[in-house]
Amino acid sequence: MFTVYGIMVLYNKPLLESNTFNSLMKLLDHEEFLIYTESALEDANKNVESKAGFELIIVDNSEPEKISTADNAKTQIAVKQRNCTYISMDGNKGLPKAYNAALDVIKAKNPDMIGFAMLLDDDTEISKSYLQEVFSQVEFGAQIESDNKYAAEKLMAGVYLPVIYDEIGMMSPSTLRRYYAHRAMCKPEEILDKRLCGINSGMLISLGIFRTYRYNEKMFLDYVDHIFIRDMRDAGVRMEVLYDAVLNQHFSGNIHTVPQARKRFKIFKKDVWIFCKESPAGWLTYLYIIIRRKMKFVKQYDDWKLFFTM
């Protein structure tokens, strides 16, 4: 079985209020996608076969006090009904630790690490076009794998990026200079391979990468995706954009009160420094990114004092 493992990180919301979970489950109930689910594979009445499968791993980074006992109970019922794997981090331990916890579960299920990991936030509207593209790649890998279980890794890309829009515009794929990432100012197909970058959500990654790679747990949230892409580029991993796989995301980074913005900015500064510090001009690059972010706050909240107090 050539499997894609969805890794969905849940944060401070009940599972049944996750746009990602609800839209994904609704699509998987369609006959077109049902053949990839465990329940369908076990259904003797189905006359369809697939060498590809799908499993969802939910990693809950929620603070315990944010979720009621009733909502926790509903989550466990939904997890059982949908044959998902549920991991509680007992609080927000950061994105890298959540990803690594899920990858440890996958390795226990799949020691050879054959297949794909599909990274998901909890606030993305999963589209039919996205799932079609994902399972198209998985089916292709399954056909190659029939002769040699590692053959697919040699012929397929290691990382696939969907096209994602938020309230502002296209947020992924983006462009990456070695120590600075920003939104693309061109069409996704016009981004040079050496500049290609993207966000975590919707990213499809060959599990073979994770035989040796671990996410940097010194980071917490910001630039985790950018440093991963940079590491993959340094390792010579091929990356491709799935141009027909389009997602829409409610990006929480765009909406904050001033106290929330201060809290997020503290995390942002630490993560950005880890991203920049290897640069020969790391301190200057760091200052450039921080100043740009402060100017964004000044404009957003129309308050110059924020530049000096953030």
Coordinates of C-alpha atoms in Angstrom, one line a residue:
M1 CA 0.0 0.0 0.0
F2 CA 1.3 3.4 -1.0
T3 CA -0.2 5.7 1.6
V4 CA -0.6 9.4 2.1
Y5 CA -0.7 10.4 5.7
G6 CA -2.5 13.6 6.4
I7 CA -1.0 15.5 9.4
M8 CA -3.4 18.0 10.7
V9 CA -2.3 20.3 13.6
L10 CA -5.3 21.5 15.6
Y11 CA -5.0 24.6 17.8
N12 CA -7.4 25.9 20.4
K13 CA -10.6 24.8 18.7
P14 CA -12.8 21.7 18.8
L15 CA -12.1 19.2 16.0
L16 CA -15.7 19.6 14.7
E17 CA -15.2 23.3 14.3
S18 CA -12.1 22.8 12.1
N19 CA -12.8 24.0 8.5
T20 CA -10.0 21.6 7.3
F21 CA -11.4 18.5 9.0
N22 CA -15.0 19.2 8.0
S23 CA -14.2 19.9 4.3
L24 CA -11.8 17.0 4.1
M25 CA -14.3 14.5 5.6
K26 CA -17.0 15.8 3.3
L27 CA -14.9 15.2 0.2
L28 CA -13.7 11.8 1.4
D29 CA -17.3 10.7 1.6
H30 CA -17.7 11.2 -2.2
E31 CA -17.4 8.0 -4.2
E32 CA -14.6 9.5 -6.2
F33 CA -12.4 9.5 -3.1
L34 CA -14.0 6.8 -0.9
I35 CA -11.7 4.1 -2.4
Y36 CA -8.7 5.6 -0.5
T37 CA -10.3 5.4 2.9
E38 CA -9.9 2.5 5.3
S39 CA -13.6 1.8 5.6
A40 CA -13.9 1.5 1.8
L41 CA -10.9 -0.8 1.5
E42 CA -12.6 -3.1 4.1
D43 CA -16.0 -3.0 2.3
A44 CA -16.4 -6.3 0.4
N45 CA -19.3 -4.8 -1.6
K46 CA -17.0 -2.3 -3.3
N47 CA -15.9 -3.4 -6.8
V48 CA -13.1 -0.9 -7.0
E49 CA -9.5 -1.3 -6.0
S50 CA -6.7 1.1 -5.2
K51 CA -3.1 0.6 -4.4
A52 CA -3.2 4.0 -2.6
G53 CA -4.6 4.8 0.8
F54 CA -5.2 7.7 3.1
E55 CA -4.8 8.0 6.8
L56 CA -5.4 11.2 8.9
I57 CA -3.3 12.0 12.0
I58 CA -4.6 14.8 14.1
V59 CA -2.1 16.4 16.4
D60 CA -3.8 18.6 19.0
N61 CA -1.7 21.6 20.1
S62 CA -4.6 23.1 22.0
E63 CA -4.2 24.5 25.5
P64 CA -6.3 22.1 27.7
E65 CA -8.3 25.0 29.3
K66 CA -9.4 26.2 25.9
I67 CA -11.4 23.1 25.0
S68 CA -14.4 22.0 27.1
T69 CA -14.9 18.4 28.3
A70 CA -17.9 18.1 26.1
D71 CA -16.0 19.2 23.0
N72 CA -13.1 16.8 23.9
A73 CA -15.7 13.9 24.0
K74 CA -17.1 14.9 20.6
T75 CA -13.5 14.9 19.2
Q76 CA -12.8 11.4 20.4
I77 CA -16.1 10.1 18.9
A78 CA -15.3 11.8 15.6
V79 CA -11.8 10.4 15.6
K80 CA -13.1 6.9 16.2
Q81 CA -15.8 7.1 13.6
R82 CA -13.3 8.3 11.0
N83 CA -10.5 5.9 11.8
C84 CA -8.1 8.8 12.6
T85 CA -5.1 8.7 14.8
Y86 CA -5.3 11.4 17.6
I87 CA -2.2 12.8 19.4
S88 CA -2.6 15.2 22.3
M89 CA 0.5 17.4 22.9
D90 CA -1.0 18.6 26.2
G91 CA -0.7 22.2 25.3
N92 CA 0.9 24.2 22.4
K93 CA 4.4 22.7 22.0
G94 CA 5.0 24.4 18.7
L95 CA 4.6 23.2 15.1
P96 CA 8.0 21.3 14.7
K97 CA 7.3 19.1 17.8
A98 CA 3.7 18.4 16.5
Y99 CA 5.1 17.4 13.1
N100 CA 7.8 15.2 14.6
A101 CA 5.3 13.5 16.9
A102 CA 3.1 12.6 13.9
L103 CA 6.1 11.4 11.9
D104 CA 7.1 9.1 14.8
V105 CA 3.6 7.6 14.6
I106 CA 3.9 7.2 10.8
K107 CA 7.3 5.5 11.2
A108 CA 5.9 3.0 13.7
K109 CA 3.1 2.1 11.2
N110 CA 5.4 2.3 8.1
P111 CA 9.1 1.6 9.0
D112 CA 10.3 1.9 5.4
M113 CA 8.7 5.4 5.2
I114 CA 7.1 4.8 1.8
G115 CA 4.5 7.2 0.7
F116 CA 3.7 10.8 1.4
A117 CA 3.0 13.2 4.3
M118 CA 0.3 15.8 3.6
L119 CA 0.6 18.8 6.0
L120 CA -2.6 20.5 7.0
D121 CA -3.6 23.5 9.1
D122 CA -6.9 23.5 10.9
D123 CA -8.4 26.5 9.0
T124 CA -8.1 25.6 5.3
E125 CA -11.0 24.8 3.0
I126 CA -9.9 21.6 1.3
S127 CA -11.0 21.6 -2.4
K128 CA -11.9 18.8 -4.7
S129 CA -9.1 20.0 -7.1
Y130 CA -6.5 19.6 -4.3
L131 CA -7.5 16.1 -3.4
Q132 CA -7.7 15.1 -7.1
E133 CA -4.1 16.3 -7.6
V134 CA -2.9 14.6 -4.3
F135 CA -4.3 11.2 -5.1
S136 CA -3.2 11.5 -8.7
Q137 CA 0.4 11.7 -7.4
V138 CA -0.2 8.9 -4.9
E139 CA -1.6 6.6 -7.5
F140 CA 1.3 7.4 -9.8
G141 CA 3.7 6.5 -7.0
A142 CA 1.8 3.3 -6.3
Q143 CA 2.2 2.2 -9.9
I144 CA 5.9 2.8 -9.9
E145 CA 6.3 1.1 -6.5
S146 CA 5.0 -2.2 -7.8
D147 CA 8.4 -3.1 -9.1
N148 CA 10.7 -1.5 -6.5
K149 CA 9.4 0.1 -3.3
Y150 CA 11.9 2.9 -3.5
A151 CA 11.6 3.5 -7.3
A152 CA 8.9 6.2 -6.9
E153 CA 11.3 8.4 -4.9
K154 CA 13.7 8.6 -7.8
L155 CA 11.1 9.5 -10.4
M156 CA 8.8 11.8 -8.4
A157 CA 9.3 15.2 -6.8
G158 CA 10.1 15.2 -3.1
V159 CA 7.9 18.2 -2.3
Y160 CA 4.7 19.3 -4.0
L161 CA 3.1 22.7 -3.3
P162 CA -0.5 23.6 -4.0
V163 CA -1.6 27.1 -4.9
I164 CA -3.1 28.9 -1.8
Y165 CA -5.0 32.1 -1.5
D166 CA -5.9 34.0 1.7
E167 CA -7.6 37.4 2.3
I168 CA -4.8 39.3 0.8
G169 CA -4.1 37.3 -2.3
M170 CA -1.8 34.4 -3.3
M171 CA 0.3 33.4 -0.3
S172 CA 1.8 30.2 -1.7
P173 CA 3.8 29.4 -3.6
S174 CA 6.0 32.2 -2.5
T175 CA 9.6 33.2 -3.3
L176 CA 12.7 32.6 -1.2
R177 CA 16.0 34.2 -1.3
R178 CA 18.4 32.3 1.0
Y179 CA 17.6 34.4 4.0
Y180 CA 14.4 36.2 3.1
A181 CA 11.0 34.9 2.0
H182 CA 8.1 36.9 0.6
R183 CA 4.9 36.7 -1.4
A184 CA 5.4 36.1 -5.1
M185 CA 4.9 39.1 -7.4
C186 CA 4.2 36.9 -10.4
K187 CA 2.1 34.0 -11.5
P188 CA 3.0 30.7 -9.7
E189 CA 4.3 29.2 -13.0
E190 CA 6.7 32.1 -13.4
I191 CA 8.6 31.5 -10.1
L192 CA 12.1 30.3 -10.8
D193 CA 12.9 26.8 -9.3
K194 CA 15.8 28.2 -7.3
R195 CA 13.4 30.8 -5.7
L196 CA 10.4 28.5 -5.1
C197 CA 9.0 28.4 -1.6
G198 CA 5.6 27.9 0.1
I199 CA 3.7 27.5 3.3
N200 CA 3.2 24.3 5.3
S201 CA -0.5 23.9 4.7
G202 CA -1.3 21.6 1.8
M203 CA 2.4 20.6 1.3
L204 CA 2.8 17.1 0.0
I205 CA 6.2 15.6 1.1
S206 CA 7.8 12.2 0.3
L207 CA 8.2 10.2 3.5
G208 CA 11.6 9.1 2.3
I209 CA 12.8 12.6 3.3
F210 CA 12.0 11.9 6.9
R211 CA 14.1 8.9 7.2
T212 CA 16.9 11.3 8.2
Y213 CA 15.2 14.7 8.5
R214 CA 13.6 16.1 11.6
Y215 CA 11.9 19.5 12.1
N216 CA 13.9 21.9 14.1
E217 CA 12.3 21.9 17.6
K218 CA 14.1 25.1 18.6
M219 CA 11.6 26.9 16.4
F220 CA 8.0 27.3 17.3
L221 CA 5.8 28.5 14.5
D222 CA 7.1 31.1 12.0
Y223 CA 9.5 30.3 9.2
V224 CA 9.2 26.5 9.9
D225 CA 8.1 26.0 6.3
H226 CA 10.8 28.4 4.8
I227 CA 13.7 26.7 6.7
F228 CA 12.3 23.3 5.6
I229 CA 12.3 24.4 1.9
R230 CA 15.8 25.9 2.3
D231 CA 17.0 22.6 3.8
M232 CA 15.4 20.6 0.9
R233 CA 17.0 22.9 -1.7
D234 CA 20.4 22.4 0.0
A235 CA 19.8 18.6 -0.1
G236 CA 19.0 18.7 -3.9
V237 CA 15.4 17.7 -3.4
R238 CA 13.1 18.3 -6.4
M239 CA 10.1 20.5 -5.8
E240 CA 7.0 21.1 -7.9
V241 CA 3.9 23.2 -7.9
L242 CA 0.5 21.5 -8.3
Y243 CA -1.0 24.3 -10.4
D244 CA -4.5 22.8 -10.5
A245 CA -4.6 22.2 -6.7
V246 CA -6.1 25.4 -5.4
L247 CA -6.8 26.0 -1.7
N248 CA -8.3 28.9 0.2
Q249 CA -7.1 29.6 3.7
H250 CA -8.2 31.9 6.5
F251 CA -4.8 32.9 7.6
S252 CA -4.9 33.8 11.4
G253 CA -1.7 35.9 11.0
N254 CA -3.7 38.6 9.3
I255 CA -6.1 39.3 12.1
H256 CA -4.9 40.3 15.6
T257 CA -5.7 42.7 18.4
V258 CA -2.7 44.6 19.6
P259 CA -2.1 42.3 22.7
Q260 CA -2.3 39.3 20.4
A261 CA 0.0 40.9 17.9
R262 CA 2.6 41.6 20.6
K263 CA 2.5 37.9 21.7
R264 CA 2.8 36.7 18.2
F265 CA 5.6 39.1 17.4
K266 CA 7.7 37.7 20.3
I267 CA 7.5 34.2 18.8
F268 CA 8.1 35.6 15.4
K269 CA 11.4 37.3 16.4
K270 CA 12.8 34.2 17.9
D271 CA 11.9 32.0 14.9
V272 CA 13.2 34.5 12.4
W273 CA 16.6 34.7 14.2
I274 CA 17.0 30.9 13.9
F275 CA 16.2 31.3 10.2
C276 CA 18.6 34.1 9.6
K277 CA 21.6 33.4 11.9
E278 CA 23.5 31.2 9.5
S279 CA 23.7 34.1 7.0
P280 CA 27.1 36.0 6.9
A281 CA 25.0 39.1 7.3
G282 CA 22.5 37.4 9.6
W283 CA 22.0 40.3 12.0
L284 CA 21.4 42.8 9.3
T285 CA 18.9 40.4 7.5
Y286 CA 17.1 39.9 10.9
L287 CA 16.9 43.6 11.5
Y288 CA 15.5 44.1 8.0
I289 CA 12.7 41.6 8.5
I290 CA 11.9 42.9 12.0
I291 CA 11.7 46.5 10.8
R292 CA 9.4 45.5 7.9
R293 CA 7.2 43.7 10.3
K294 CA 7.1 46.6 12.7
M295 CA 6.2 49.0 9.9
K296 CA 3.3 46.6 9.0
F297 CA 2.0 47.0 12.6
V298 CA 2.3 50.8 12.4
K299 CA 0.2 50.8 9.2
Q300 CA -2.3 48.2 10.4
Y301 CA -3.0 49.9 13.7
D302 CA -2.2 53.4 12.7
D303 CA 0.0 54.0 15.7
W304 CA 3.7 55.0 15.3
K305 CA 4.3 54.1 19.0
L306 CA 4.1 50.4 18.1
F307 CA 7.4 50.7 16.1
F308 CA 9.2 51.4 19.4
T309 CA 7.2 49.3 21.8
M310 CA 6.8 46.0 19.9

